[in-house]
PDB file of C-alpha atoms in Angstrom:
ATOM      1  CA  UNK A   1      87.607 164.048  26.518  1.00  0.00           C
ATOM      2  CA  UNK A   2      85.333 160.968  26.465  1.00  0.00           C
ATOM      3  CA  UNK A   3      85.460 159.408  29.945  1.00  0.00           C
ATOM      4  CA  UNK A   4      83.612 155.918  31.078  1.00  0.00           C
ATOM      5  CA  UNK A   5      82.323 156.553  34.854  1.00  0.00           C
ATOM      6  CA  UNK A   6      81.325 153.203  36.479  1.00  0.00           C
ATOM      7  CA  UNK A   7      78.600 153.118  38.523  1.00  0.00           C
ATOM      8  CA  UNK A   8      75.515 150.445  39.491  1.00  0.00           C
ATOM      9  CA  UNK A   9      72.190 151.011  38.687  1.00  0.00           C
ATOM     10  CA  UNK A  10      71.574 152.731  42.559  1.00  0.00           C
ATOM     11  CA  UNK A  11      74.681 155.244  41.558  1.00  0.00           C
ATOM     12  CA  UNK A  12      72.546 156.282  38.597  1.00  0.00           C
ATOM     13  CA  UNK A  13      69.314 156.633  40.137  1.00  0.00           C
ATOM     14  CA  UNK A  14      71.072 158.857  43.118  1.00  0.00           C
ATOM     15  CA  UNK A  15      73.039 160.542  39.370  1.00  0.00           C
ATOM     16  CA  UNK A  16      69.354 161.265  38.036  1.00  0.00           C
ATOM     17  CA  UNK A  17      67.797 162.915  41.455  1.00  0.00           C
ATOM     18  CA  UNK A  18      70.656 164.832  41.816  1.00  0.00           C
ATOM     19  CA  UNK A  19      71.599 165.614  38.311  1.00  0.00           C
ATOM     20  CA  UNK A  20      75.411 165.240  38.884  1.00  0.00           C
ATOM     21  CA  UNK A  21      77.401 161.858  38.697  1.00  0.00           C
ATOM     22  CA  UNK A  22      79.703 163.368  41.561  1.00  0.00           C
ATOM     23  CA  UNK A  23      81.788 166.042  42.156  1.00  0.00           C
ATOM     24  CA  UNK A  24      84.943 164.754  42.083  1.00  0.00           C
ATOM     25  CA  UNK A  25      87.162 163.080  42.400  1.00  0.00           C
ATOM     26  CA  UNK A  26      85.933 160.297  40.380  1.00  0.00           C
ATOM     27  CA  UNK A  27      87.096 157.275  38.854  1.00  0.00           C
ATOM     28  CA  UNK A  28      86.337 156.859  35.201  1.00  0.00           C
ATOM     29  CA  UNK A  29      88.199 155.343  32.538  1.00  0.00           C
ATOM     30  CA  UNK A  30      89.442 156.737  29.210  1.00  0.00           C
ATOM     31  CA  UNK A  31      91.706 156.330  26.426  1.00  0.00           C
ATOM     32  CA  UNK A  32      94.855 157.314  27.901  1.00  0.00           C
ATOM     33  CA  UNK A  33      98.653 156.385  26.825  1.00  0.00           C
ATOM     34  CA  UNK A  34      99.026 152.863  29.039  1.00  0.00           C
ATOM     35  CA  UNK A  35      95.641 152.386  28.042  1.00  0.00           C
ATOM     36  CA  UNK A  36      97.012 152.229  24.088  1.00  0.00           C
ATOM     37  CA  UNK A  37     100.306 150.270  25.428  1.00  0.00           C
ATOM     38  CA  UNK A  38      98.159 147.813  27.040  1.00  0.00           C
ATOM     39  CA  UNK A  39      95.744 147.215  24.059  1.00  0.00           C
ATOM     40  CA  UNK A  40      98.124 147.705  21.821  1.00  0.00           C
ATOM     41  CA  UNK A  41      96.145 149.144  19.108  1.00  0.00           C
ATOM     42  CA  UNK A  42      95.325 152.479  17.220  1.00  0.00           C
ATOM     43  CA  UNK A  43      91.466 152.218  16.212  1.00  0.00           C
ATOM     44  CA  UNK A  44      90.183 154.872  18.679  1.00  0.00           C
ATOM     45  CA  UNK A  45      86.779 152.810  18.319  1.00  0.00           C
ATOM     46  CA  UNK A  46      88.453 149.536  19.855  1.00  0.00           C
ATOM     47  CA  UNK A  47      90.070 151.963  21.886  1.00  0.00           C
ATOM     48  CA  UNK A  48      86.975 153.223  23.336  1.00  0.00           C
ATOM     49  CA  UNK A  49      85.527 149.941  23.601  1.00  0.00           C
ATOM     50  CA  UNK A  50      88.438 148.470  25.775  1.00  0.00           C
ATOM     51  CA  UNK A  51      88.005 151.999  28.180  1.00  0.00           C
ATOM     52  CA  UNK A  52      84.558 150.715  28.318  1.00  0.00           C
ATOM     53  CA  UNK A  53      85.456 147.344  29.426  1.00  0.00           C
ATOM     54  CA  UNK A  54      87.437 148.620  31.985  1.00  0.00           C
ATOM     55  CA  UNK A  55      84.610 150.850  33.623  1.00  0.00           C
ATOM     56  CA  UNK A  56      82.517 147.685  32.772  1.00  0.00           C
ATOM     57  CA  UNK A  57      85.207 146.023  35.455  1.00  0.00           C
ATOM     58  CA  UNK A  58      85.268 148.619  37.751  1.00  0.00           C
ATOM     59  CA  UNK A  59      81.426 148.223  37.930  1.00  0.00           C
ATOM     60  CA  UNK A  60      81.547 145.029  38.658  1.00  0.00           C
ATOM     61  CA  UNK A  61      83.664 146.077  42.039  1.00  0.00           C
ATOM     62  CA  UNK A  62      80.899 148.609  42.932  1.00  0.00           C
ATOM     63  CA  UNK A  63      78.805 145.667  43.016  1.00  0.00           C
ATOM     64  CA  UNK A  64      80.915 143.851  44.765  1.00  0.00           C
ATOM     65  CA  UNK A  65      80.588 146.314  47.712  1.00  0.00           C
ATOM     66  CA  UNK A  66      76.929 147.257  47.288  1.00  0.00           C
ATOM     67  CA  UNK A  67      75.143 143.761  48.125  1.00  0.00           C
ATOM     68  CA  UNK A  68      71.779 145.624  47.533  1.00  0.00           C
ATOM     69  CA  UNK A  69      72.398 146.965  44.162  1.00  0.00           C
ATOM     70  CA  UNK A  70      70.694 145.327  41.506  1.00  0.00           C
ATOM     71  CA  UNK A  71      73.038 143.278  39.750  1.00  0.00           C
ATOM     72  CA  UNK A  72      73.905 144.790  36.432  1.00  0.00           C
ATOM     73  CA  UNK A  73      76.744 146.555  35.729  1.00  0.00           C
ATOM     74  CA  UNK A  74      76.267 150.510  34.913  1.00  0.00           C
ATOM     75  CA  UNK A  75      78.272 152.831  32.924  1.00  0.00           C
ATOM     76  CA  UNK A  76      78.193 156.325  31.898  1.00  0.00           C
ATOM     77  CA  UNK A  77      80.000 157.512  28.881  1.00  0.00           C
ATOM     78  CA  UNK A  78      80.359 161.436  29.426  1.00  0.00           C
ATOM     79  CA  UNK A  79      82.432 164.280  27.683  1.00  0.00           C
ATOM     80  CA  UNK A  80      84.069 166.499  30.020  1.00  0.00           C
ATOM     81  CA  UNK A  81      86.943 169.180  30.055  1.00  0.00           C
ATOM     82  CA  UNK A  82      90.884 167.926  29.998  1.00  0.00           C
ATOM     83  CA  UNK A  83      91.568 170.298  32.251  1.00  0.00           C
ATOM     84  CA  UNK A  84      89.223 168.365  34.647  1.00  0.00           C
ATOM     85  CA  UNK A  85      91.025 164.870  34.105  1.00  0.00           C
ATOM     86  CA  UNK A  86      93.833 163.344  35.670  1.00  0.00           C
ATOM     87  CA  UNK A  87      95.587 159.788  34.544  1.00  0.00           C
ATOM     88  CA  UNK A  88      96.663 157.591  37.519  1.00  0.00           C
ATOM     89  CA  UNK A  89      94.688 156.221  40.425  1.00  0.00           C
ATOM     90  CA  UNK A  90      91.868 158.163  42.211  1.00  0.00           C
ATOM     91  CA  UNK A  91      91.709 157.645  45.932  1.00  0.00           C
ATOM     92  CA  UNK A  92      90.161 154.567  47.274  1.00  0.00           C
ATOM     93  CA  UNK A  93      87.713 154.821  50.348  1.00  0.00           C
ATOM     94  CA  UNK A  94      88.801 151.610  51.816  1.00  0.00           C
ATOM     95  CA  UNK A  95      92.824 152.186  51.873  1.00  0.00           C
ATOM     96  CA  UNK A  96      95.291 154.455  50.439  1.00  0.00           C
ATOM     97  CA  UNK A  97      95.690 153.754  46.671  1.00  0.00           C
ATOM     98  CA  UNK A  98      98.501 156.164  46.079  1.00  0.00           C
ATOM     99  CA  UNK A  99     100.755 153.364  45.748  1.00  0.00           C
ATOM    100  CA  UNK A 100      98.743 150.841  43.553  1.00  0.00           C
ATOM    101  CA  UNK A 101      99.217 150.798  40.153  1.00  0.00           C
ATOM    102  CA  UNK A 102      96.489 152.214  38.465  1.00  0.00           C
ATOM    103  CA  UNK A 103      94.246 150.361  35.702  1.00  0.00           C
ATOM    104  CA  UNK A 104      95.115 150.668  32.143  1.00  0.00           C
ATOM    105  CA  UNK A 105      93.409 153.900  31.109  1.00  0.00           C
ATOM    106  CA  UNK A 106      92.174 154.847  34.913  1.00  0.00           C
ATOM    107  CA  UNK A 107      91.517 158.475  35.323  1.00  0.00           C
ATOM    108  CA  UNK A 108      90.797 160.869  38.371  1.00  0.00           C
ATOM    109  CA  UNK A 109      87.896 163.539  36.987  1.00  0.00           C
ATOM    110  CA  UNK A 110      88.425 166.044  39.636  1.00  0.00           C
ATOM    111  CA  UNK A 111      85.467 168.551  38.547  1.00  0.00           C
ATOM    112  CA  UNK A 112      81.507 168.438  38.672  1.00  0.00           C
ATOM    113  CA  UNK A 113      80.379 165.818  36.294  1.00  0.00           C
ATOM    114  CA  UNK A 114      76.441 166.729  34.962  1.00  0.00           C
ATOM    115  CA  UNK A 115      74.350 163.945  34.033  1.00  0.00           C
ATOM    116  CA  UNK A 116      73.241 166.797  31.168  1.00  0.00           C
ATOM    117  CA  UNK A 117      76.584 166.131  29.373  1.00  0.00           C
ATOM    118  CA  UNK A 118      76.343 162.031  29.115  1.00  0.00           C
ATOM    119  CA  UNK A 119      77.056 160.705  26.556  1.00  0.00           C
ATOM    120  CA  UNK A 120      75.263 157.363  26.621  1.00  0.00           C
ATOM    121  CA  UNK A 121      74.708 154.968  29.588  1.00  0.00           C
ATOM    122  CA  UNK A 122      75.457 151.735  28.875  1.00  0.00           C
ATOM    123  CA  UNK A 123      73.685 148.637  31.075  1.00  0.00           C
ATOM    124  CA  UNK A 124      73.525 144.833  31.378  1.00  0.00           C
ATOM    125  CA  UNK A 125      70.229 143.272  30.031  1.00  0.00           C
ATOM    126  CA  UNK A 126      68.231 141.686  32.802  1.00  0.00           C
ATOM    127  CA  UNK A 127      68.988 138.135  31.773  1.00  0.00           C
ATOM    128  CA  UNK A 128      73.158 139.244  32.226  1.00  0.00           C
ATOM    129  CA  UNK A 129      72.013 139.457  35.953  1.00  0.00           C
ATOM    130  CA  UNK A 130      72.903 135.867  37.306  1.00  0.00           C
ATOM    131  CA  UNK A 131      76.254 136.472  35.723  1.00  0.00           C
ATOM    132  CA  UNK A 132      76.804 139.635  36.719  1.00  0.00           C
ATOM    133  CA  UNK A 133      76.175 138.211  40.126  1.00  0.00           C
ATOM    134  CA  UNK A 134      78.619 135.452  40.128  1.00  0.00           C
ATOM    135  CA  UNK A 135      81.225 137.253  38.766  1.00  0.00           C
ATOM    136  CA  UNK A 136      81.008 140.002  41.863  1.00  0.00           C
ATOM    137  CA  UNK A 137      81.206 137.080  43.907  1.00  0.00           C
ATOM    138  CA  UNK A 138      84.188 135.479  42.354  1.00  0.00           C
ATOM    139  CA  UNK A 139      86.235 138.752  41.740  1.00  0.00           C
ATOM    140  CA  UNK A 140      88.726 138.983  44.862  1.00  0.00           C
ATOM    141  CA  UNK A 141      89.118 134.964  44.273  1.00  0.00           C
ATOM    142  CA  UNK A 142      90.090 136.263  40.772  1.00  0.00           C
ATOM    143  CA  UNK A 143      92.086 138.797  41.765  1.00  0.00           C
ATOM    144  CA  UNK A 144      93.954 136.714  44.084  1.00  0.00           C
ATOM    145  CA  UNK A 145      95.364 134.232  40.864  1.00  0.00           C
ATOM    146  CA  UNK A 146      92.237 132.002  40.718  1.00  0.00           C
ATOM    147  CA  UNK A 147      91.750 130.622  37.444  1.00  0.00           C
ATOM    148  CA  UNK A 148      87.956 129.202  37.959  1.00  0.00           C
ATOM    149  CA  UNK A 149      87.133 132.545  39.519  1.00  0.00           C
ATOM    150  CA  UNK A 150      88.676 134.495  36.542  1.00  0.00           C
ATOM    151  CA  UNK A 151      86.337 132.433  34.094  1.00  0.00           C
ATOM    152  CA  UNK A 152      83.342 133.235  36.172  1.00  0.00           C
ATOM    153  CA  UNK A 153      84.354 136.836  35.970  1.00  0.00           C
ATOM    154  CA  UNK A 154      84.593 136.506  32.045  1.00  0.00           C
ATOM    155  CA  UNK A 155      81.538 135.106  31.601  1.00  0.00           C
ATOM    156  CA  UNK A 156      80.251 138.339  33.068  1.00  0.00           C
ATOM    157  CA  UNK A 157      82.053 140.175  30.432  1.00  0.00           C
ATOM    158  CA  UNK A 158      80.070 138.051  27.780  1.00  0.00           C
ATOM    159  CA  UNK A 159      77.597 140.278  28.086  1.00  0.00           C
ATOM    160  CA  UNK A 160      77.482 143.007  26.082  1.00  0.00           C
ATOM    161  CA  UNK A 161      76.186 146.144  27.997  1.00  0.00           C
ATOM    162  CA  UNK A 162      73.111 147.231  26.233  1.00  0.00           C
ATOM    163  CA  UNK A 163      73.198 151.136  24.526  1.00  0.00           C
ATOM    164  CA  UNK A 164      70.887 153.788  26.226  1.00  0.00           C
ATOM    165  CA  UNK A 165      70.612 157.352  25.204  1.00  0.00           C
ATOM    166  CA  UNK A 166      70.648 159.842  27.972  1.00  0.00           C
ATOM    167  CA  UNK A 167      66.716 161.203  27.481  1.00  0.00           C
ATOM    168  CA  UNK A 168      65.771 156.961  28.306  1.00  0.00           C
ATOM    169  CA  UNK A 169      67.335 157.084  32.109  1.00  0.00           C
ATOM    170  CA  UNK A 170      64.312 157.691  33.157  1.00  0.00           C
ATOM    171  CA  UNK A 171      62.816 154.788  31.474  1.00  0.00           C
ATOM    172  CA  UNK A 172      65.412 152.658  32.141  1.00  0.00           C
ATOM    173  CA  UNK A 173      65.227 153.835  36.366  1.00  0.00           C
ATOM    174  CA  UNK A 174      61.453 152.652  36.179  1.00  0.00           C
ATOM    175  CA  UNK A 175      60.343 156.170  36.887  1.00  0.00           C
TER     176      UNK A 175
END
């Protein structure tokens, strides 16, 4: 299964040193039943695109909580095993989550993810940056019903997250 991890660009650097995105549980996003009912669609390509949006999202809430990430919005599109993948709501460091609703298309992959078997790792362009910023800024106003905040946290997601094949993390880490 195709799975979208979110992470920010300091998540993929620690990813590259250690060769592993994590070893469960993580949050990733896929294409998953509610996902389908809430896009309402059957192209698995728009499909995938809308499971990327969603890790795109969830990015944007890493940053949120890491003021000293650089602010672009990271994600890793990985094949792993079904057997490894959950639907539903991974636990949440801050609080218990096992009564929120999870995301359309939200996932728990409970195994050892290896960088090795990315996919692609999509990133913001450096210009997306002030954006990204003020939409990190603006999300728990958004969240809360805020319709200014919202459209700072779209403009964010006017920025297409730029293709990377695995072999050009280094590159792309500056190492």
């Amino acid at each position: 299964m195709r799975v979208y991890v979110p992470l920010t660009l300091s998540g993929l650097t620690e990813a590259h040193k250690t060769g592993e995105l994590g070893s469960g549980p993580l949050v990733a996003y896929a294409v998953t039943p509610a996902l389908r009912e809430w896009y309402d669609s059957e192209d698995i390509e728009e499909l995938e695109y809308a499971a990327l949006g969603q890790a795109a999202l969830a990015s944007l809430r890493l940053l949120g909580a890491d003021r000293d990430a650089p602010r672009r919005r990271v994600v890793v599109a990985v094949d792993v095993a079904d057997r490894i993948v959950e639907a539903g709501p991974a636990p949440h460091p801050d609080h218990d989550r096992e009564d929120d609703a999870a995301e359309p298309g939200e996932v728990r992959v409970t195994g050892r993810v290896a960088l090795a078997k990315a996919a692609a790792v999509h990133v913001d362009a450096d210009g997306a940056e002030a954006a990204v910023e003020a939409a990190a800024e603006a999300l728990a106003a958004a969240d809360g019903g805020d319709g200014g905040a919202r459209s700072v946290v779209d403009g964010a997601e006017d920025h297409e997250l730029l293709w990377f094949a695995p072999q050009e993390i280094p590159s792309l880490l500056g190492s």
